[in-house]
Tab-separated table of C-alpha atoms and ligand atoms in Angstrom:
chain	number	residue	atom	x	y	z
Z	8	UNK	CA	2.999	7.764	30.784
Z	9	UNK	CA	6.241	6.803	32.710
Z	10	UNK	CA	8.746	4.628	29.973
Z	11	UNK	CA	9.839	1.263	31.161
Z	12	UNK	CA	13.945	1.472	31.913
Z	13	UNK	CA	16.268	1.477	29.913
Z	14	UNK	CA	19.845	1.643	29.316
Z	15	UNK	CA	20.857	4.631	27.261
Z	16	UNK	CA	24.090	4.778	24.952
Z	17	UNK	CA	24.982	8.216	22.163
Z	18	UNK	CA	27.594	7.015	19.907
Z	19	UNK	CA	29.963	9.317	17.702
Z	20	UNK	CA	30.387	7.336	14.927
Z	21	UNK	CA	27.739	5.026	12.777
Z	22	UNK	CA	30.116	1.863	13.270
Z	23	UNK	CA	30.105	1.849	17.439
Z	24	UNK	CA	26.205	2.122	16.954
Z	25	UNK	CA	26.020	-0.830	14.458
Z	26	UNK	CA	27.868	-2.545	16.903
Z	27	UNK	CA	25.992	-1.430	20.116
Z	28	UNK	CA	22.820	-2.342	18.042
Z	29	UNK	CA	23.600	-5.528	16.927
Z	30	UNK	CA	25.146	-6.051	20.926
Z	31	UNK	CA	21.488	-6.335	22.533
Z	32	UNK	CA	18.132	-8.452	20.930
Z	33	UNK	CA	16.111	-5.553	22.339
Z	34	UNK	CA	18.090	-2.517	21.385
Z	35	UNK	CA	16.114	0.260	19.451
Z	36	UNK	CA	17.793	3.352	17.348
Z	37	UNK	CA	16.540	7.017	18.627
Z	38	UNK	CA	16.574	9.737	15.957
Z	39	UNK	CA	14.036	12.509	16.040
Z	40	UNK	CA	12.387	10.523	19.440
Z	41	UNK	CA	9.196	11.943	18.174
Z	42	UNK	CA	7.090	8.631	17.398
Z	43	UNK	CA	9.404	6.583	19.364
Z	44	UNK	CA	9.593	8.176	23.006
Z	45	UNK	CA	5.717	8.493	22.737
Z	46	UNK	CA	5.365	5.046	22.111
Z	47	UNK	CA	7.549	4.518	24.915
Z	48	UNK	CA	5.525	6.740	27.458
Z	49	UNK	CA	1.981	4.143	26.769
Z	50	UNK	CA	4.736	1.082	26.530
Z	51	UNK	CA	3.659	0.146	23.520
Z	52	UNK	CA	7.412	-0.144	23.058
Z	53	UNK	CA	9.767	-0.896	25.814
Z	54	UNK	CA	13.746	-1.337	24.244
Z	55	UNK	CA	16.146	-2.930	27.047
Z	56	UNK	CA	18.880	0.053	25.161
Z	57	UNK	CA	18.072	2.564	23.487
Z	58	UNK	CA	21.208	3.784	20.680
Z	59	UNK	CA	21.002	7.296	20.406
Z	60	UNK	CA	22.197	8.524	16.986
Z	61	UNK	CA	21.810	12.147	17.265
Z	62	UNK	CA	25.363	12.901	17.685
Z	63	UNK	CA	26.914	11.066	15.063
Z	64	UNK	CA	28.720	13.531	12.702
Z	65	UNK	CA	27.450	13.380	9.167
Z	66	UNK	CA	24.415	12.138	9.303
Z	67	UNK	CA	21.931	15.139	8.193
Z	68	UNK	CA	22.862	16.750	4.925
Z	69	UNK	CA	21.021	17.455	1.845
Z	70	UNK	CA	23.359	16.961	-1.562
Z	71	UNK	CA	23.606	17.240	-5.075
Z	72	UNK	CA	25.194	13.901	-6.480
Z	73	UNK	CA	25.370	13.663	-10.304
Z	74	UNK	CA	22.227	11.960	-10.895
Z	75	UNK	CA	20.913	12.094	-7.503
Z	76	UNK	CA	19.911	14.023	-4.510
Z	77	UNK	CA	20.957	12.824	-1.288
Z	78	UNK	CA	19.430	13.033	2.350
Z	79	UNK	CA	21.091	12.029	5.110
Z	80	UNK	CA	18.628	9.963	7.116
Z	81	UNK	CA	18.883	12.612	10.196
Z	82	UNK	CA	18.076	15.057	8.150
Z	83	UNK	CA	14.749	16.900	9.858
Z	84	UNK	CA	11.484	17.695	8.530
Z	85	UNK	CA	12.210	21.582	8.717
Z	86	UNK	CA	15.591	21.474	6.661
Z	87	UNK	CA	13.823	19.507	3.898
Z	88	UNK	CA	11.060	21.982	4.337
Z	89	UNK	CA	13.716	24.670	3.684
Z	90	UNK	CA	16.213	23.261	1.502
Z	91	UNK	CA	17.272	24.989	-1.438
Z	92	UNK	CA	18.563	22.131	-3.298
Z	93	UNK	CA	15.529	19.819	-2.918
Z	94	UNK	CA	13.544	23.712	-3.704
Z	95	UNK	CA	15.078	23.465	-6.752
Z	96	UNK	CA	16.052	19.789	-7.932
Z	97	UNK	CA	12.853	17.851	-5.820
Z	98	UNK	CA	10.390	20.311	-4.652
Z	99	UNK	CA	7.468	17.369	-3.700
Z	100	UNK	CA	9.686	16.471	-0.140
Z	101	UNK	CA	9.788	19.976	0.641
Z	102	UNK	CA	6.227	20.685	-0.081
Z	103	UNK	CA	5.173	17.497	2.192
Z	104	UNK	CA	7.465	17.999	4.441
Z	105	UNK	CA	6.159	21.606	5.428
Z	106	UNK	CA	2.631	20.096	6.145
Z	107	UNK	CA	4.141	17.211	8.925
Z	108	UNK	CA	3.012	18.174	11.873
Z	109	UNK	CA	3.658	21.533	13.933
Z	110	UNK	CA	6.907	22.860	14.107
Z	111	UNK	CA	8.017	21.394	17.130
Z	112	UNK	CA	7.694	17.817	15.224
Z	113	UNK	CA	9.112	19.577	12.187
Z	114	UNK	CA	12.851	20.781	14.353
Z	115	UNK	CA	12.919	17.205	16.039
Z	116	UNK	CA	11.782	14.687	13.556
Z	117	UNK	CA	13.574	12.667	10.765
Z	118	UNK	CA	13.291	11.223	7.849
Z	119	UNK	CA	14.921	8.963	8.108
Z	120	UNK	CA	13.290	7.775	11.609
Z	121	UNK	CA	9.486	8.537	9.717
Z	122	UNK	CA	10.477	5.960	7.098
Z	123	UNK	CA	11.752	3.079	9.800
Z	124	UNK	CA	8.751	4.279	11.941
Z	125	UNK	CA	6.390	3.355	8.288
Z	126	UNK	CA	3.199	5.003	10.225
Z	127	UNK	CA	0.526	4.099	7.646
Z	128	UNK	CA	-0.327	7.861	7.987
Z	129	UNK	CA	3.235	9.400	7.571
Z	130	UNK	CA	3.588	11.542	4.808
Z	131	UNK	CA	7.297	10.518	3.436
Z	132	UNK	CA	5.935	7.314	2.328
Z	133	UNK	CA	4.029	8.612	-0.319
Z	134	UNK	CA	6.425	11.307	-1.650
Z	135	UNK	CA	9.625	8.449	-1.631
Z	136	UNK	CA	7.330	6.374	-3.382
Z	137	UNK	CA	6.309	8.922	-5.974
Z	138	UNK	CA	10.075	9.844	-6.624
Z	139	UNK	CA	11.226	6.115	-6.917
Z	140	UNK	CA	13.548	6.855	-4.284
Z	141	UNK	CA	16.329	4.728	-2.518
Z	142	UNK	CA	16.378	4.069	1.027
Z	143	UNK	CA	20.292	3.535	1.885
Z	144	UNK	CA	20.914	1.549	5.035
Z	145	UNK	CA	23.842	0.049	6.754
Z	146	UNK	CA	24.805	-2.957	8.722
Z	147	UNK	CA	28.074	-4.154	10.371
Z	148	UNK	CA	28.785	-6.299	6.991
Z	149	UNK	CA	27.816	-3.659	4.853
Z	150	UNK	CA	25.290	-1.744	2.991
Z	151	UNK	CA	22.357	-1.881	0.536
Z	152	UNK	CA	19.871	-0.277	-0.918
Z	153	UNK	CA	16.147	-0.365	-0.499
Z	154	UNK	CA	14.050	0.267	-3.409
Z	155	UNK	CA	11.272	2.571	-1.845
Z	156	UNK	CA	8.792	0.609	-3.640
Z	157	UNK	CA	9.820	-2.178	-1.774
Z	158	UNK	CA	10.761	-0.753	1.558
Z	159	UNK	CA	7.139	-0.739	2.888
Z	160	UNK	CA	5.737	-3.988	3.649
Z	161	UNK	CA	2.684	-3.442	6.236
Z	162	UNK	CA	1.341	-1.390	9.338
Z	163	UNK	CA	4.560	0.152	11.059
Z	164	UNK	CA	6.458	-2.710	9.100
Z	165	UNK	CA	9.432	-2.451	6.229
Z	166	UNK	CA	12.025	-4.327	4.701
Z	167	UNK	CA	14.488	-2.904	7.321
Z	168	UNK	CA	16.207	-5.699	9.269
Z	169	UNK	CA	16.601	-5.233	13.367
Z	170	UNK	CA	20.671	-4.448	13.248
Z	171	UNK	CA	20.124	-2.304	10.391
Z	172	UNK	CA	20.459	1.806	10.143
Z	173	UNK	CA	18.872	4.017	7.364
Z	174	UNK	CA	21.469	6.192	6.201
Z	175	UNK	CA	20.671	7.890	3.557
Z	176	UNK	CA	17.979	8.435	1.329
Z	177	UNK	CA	18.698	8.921	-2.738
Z	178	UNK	CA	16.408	10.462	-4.806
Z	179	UNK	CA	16.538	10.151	-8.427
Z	180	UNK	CA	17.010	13.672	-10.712
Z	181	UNK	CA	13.697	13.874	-12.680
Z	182	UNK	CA	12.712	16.250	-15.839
Z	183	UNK	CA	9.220	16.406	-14.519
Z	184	UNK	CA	7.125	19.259	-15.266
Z	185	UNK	CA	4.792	19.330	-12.441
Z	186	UNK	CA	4.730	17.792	-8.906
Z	187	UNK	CA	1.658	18.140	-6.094
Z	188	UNK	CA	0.863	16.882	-2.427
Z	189	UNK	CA	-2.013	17.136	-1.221
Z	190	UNK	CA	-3.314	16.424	1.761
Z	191	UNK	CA	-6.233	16.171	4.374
Z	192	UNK	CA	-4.901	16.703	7.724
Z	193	UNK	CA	-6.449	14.304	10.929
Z	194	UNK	CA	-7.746	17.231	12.881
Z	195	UNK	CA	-5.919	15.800	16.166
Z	196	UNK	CA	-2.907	14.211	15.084
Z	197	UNK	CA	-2.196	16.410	11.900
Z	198	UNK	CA	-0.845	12.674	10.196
Z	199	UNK	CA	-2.697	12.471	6.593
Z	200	UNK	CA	-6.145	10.673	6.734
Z	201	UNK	CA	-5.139	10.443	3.264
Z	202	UNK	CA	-1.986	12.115	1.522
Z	203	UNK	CA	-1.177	11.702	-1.761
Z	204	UNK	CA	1.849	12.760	-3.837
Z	205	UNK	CA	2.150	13.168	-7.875
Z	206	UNK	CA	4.736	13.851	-10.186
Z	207	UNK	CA	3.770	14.042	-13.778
Z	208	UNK	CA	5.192	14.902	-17.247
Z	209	UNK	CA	3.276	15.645	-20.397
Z	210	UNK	CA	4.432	15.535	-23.722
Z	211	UNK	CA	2.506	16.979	-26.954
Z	212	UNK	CA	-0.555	17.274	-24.388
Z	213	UNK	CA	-0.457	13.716	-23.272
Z	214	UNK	CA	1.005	12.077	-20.332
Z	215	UNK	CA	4.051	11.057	-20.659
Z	216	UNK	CA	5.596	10.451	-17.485
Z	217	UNK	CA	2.885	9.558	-13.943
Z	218	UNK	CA	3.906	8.383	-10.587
Z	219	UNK	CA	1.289	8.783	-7.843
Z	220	UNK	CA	2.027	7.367	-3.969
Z	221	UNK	CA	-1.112	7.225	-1.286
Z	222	UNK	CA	-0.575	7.550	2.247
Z	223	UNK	CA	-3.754	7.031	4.982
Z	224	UNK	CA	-5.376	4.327	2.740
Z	225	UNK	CA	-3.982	0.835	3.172
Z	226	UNK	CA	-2.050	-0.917	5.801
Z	227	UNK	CA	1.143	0.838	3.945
Z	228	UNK	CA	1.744	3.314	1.734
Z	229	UNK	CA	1.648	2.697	-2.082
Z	230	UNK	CA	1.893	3.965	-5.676
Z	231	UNK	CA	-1.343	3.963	-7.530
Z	232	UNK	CA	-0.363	2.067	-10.244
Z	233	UNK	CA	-4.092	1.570	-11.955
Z	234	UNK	CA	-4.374	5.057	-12.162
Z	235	UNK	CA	-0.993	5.595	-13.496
Z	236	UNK	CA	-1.622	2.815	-16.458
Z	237	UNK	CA	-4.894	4.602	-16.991
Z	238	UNK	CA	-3.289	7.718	-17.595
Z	239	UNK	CA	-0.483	7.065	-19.496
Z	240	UNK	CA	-0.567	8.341	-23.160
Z	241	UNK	CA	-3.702	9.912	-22.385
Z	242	UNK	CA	-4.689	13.596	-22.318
Z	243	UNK	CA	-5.545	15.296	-19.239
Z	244	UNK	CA	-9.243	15.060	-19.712
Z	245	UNK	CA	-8.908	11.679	-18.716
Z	246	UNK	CA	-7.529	12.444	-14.910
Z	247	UNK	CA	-11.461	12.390	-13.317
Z	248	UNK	CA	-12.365	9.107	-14.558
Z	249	UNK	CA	-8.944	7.510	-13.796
Z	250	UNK	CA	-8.770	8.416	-10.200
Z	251	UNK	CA	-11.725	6.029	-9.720
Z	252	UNK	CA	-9.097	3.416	-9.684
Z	253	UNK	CA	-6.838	4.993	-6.717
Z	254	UNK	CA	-7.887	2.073	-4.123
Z	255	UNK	CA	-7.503	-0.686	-6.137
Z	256	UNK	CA	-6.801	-3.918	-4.507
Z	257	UNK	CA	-6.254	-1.823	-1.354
Z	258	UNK	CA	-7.649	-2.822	1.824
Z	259	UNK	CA	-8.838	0.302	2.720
Z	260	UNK	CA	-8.326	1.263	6.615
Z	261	UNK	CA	-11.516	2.749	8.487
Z	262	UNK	CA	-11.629	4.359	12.021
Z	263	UNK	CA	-13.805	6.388	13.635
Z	264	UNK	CA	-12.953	9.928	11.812
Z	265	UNK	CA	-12.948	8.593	8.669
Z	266	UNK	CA	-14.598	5.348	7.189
Z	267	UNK	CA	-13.530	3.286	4.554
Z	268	UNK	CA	-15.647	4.827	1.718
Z	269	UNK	CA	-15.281	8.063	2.766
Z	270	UNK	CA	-11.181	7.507	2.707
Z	271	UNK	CA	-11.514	6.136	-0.611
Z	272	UNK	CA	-13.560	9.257	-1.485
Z	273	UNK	CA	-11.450	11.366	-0.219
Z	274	UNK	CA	-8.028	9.857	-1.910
Z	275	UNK	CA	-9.950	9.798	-5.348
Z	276	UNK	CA	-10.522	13.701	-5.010
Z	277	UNK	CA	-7.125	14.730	-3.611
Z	278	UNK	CA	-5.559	12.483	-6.428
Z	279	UNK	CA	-7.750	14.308	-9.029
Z	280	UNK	CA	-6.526	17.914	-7.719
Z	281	UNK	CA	-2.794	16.445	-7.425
Z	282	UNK	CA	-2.858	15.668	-10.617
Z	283	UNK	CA	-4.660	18.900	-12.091
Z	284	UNK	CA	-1.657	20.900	-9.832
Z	285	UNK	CA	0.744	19.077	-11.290
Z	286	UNK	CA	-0.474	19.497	-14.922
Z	287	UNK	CA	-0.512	22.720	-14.548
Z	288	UNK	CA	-4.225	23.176	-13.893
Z	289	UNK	CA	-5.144	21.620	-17.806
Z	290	UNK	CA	-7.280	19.165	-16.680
Z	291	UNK	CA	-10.112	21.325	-16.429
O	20	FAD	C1	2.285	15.477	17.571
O	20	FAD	C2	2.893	14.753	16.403
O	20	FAD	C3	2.405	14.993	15.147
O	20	FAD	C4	2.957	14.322	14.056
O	20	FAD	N1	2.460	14.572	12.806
O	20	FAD	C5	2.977	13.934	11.740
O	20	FAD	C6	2.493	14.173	10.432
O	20	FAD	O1	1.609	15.001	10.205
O	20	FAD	N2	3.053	13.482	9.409
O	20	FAD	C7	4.067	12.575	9.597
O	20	FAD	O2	4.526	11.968	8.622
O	20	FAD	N3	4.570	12.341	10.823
O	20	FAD	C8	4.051	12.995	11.894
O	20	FAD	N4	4.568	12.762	13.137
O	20	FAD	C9	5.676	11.797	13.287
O	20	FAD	C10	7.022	12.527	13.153
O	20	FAD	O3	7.239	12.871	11.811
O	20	FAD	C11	8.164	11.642	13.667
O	20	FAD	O4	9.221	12.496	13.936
O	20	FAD	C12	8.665	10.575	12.734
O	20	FAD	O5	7.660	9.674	12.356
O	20	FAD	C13	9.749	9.731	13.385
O	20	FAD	O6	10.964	10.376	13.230
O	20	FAD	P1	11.945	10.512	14.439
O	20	FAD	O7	13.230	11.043	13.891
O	20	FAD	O8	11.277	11.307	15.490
O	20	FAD	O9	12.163	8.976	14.857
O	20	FAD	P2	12.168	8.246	16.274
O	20	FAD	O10	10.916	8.517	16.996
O	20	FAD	O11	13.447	8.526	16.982
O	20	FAD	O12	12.200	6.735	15.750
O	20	FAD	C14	11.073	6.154	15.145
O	20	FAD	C15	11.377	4.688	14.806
O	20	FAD	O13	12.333	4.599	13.751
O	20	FAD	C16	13.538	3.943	14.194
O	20	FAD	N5	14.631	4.718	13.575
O	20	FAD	C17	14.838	6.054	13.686
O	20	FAD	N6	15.832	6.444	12.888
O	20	FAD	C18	16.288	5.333	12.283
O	20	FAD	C19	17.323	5.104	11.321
O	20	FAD	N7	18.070	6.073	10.827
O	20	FAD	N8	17.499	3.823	10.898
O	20	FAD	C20	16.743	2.808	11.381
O	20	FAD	N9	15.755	2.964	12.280
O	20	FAD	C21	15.531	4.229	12.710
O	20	FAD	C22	13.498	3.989	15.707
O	20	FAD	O14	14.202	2.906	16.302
O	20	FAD	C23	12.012	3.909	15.976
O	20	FAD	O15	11.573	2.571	15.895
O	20	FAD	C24	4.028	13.402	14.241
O	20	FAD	C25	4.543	13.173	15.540
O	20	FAD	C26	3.978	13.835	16.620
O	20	FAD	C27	4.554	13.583	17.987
C-alpha cells in the first residue's frame, strides 16, 4: 500500500501545468486524488510526476451561461450536490451527485477527475450522457470540446488525449419536465452496480422528449437509445415493455455481486422507475 516515487509539482495557473504535463511521457494530473492515489497505493498506477491541479485559481465554479450551465472541472461532488443553480436549471447532477460515495469522497472528489477516471461504475457518466453534455478540455495548442456521447470509449478509457486537461463541463439548458437517477448502490464500494439517469418531456400525454444514460452495465457508460426510440411518441403505458430493450447490444459486465442477468434485471427495473419519476408517476 506504499506508492511507487514520484516527483510532485502544484502549478498556479492551467498553462504551467499543460506544459509540465506535456514535459514528462509518464506525468499524471491529480484533482480530487480519490481514485487516483488509491490506485497508486496497489500500483496499479505508478506516474514518474504527478501535476497537482488543486491550486489553480478558477477552476471550480458552477455558472449560468446563456444557453448553458457551466462546471468547472474541479468542481466537487458536494458543491454540485448543493448548488443552487444546477438545483434550479439541472437538478439530475445534483441528485446523482448526492448519492457518490460518503462524504469524505463527496468534499475531495471531482468531476471533472470522475469523468477522466471513466470508472464503468461512476455515476457522472450516465447523468452527462443523459444531458448531452460537453466535456471542455485544453491542451498547449488549444481547446475542444468533447461531445459526452463520445467522450467514453471503454473500461477506464475516453477520448481524452495524455497532454490534455478537462476544464470545464457545459451542460445544455433543457425545458424538460421531469428528470430521475436511480440507483443501486455496491454495498462495499457505494459505485452503482447499475445507475441510470432520465430526463423526459411529454407533450399532449406522449413522449416528446427521452434521454436515458446507464452506468454499471457495459464496459462504459451509455445512453439507451432502443428504449428511447421505443418510447418516443408513445404514451407512458408503454415505459414497462420498452425497458426490455435497456441492454441492447451491451456486453453486459458480471462479477461476483452481481451477474450479468441479474445486472440486466436490475437496469431494466431502475430504468422503468426512472422513467415513472420522471413522468411524474403516470406510468402507472
Ligand atoms: C471509497 C470511495 C467511494 C467512491 N464511490 C463512488 C461512487 O459511488 N460513485 C462515483 O462515481 N465515484 C465514486 N468514487 C470515485 C470518486 O468519485 C473519485 O473522486 C472520482 O472518480 C475521481 O475524481 P478525483 O477528483 O478524485 O480524481 P483523481 O483521483 O485526482 O484523478 C482520477 C483520474 O483522472 C485524471 N484527472 C483528474 N482530473 C483531471 C482533469 N481535470 N483533466 C484530465 N484528467 C484528470 C487523473 O490523472 C487520474 O487519472 C469513490 C471513491 C472512493 C475512494
Amino acid at each position: 500500500m506504499i506508492p511507487a516515487n514520484f516527483d510532485y509539482e502544484s502549478p498556479r495557473t492551467l498553462s504551467e501545468a499543460l506544459e509540465l504535463l506535456a514535459s514528462r511521457e509518464d506525468a499524471k494530473i491529480l484533482a480530487g486524488g480519490h481514485s487516483l492515489l488509491p490506485a497508486m497505493k496497489l500500483r496499479l498506477a505508478q506516474p514518474a510526476l504527478l501535476v497537482d491541479i488543486g491550486r489553480i485559481g478558477g477552476l471550480s465554479y458552477v455558472r449560468e451561461s446563456g444557453e448553458h450551465i457551466r462546471i468547472g472541472a474541479m468542481t466537487t461532488h458536494a458543491e454540485i450536490a448543493s448548488s443552487k443553480v444546477l438545483q434550479r436549471f439541472s437538478p439530475l447532477l445534483p441528485q446523482a451527485a448526492c448519492q457518490i460515495g460518503d462524504m469524505q469522497v463527496r468534499n475531495c472528489g471531482t468531476i471533472g477527475g470522475s469523468l477522466a477516471q471513466a470508472h464503468p461504475a461512476a455515476d457522472y457518466p450516465a447523468v452527462v450522457l443523459a444531458l448531452d453534455a460537453e466535456i471542455v478540455v485544453a491542451s498547449r495548442t488549444g481547446e475542444r470540446e468533447i461531445p459526452a456521447r463520445e467522450f467514453f470509449t471503454g473500461m477506464f478509457s475516453t477520448e481524452l488525449h495524455p497532454h490534455e486537461i478537462i476544464t470545464e463541463i457545459r451542460v445544455p439548458r433543457t425545458d424538460d419536465q421531469g428528470i430521475a437517477y436511480k440507483k443501486h448502490h455496491h454495498p462495499a464500494s457505494g459505485y452503482a452496480v447499475v445507475g441510470v439517469a432520465v430526463r423526459l418531456k411529454l407533450s399532449v400525454g406522449k413522449i416528446d422528449t427521452v434521454a436515458i444514460g446507464i452506468t454499471g452495465v457495459g464496459q462504459n457508460a451509455y445512453r439507451a437509445t432502443a428504449v428511447e426510440n421505443a418510447l418516443r411518441g408513445k404514451p407512458v403505458a408503454a415505459i414497462r415493455e420498452a425497458t426490455a430493450h435497456v441492454a441492447k447490444n451491451v456486453e453486459v459486465l458480471s462479477d461476483n455481486y452481481a451477474s450479468s442477468d441479474y445486472r440486466q434485471h436490475l437496469a431494466a427495473v431502475l430504468t422503468r422507475r426512472a422513467l415513472e419519476q420522471a413522468a411524474g408517476g403516470r406510468a402507472k
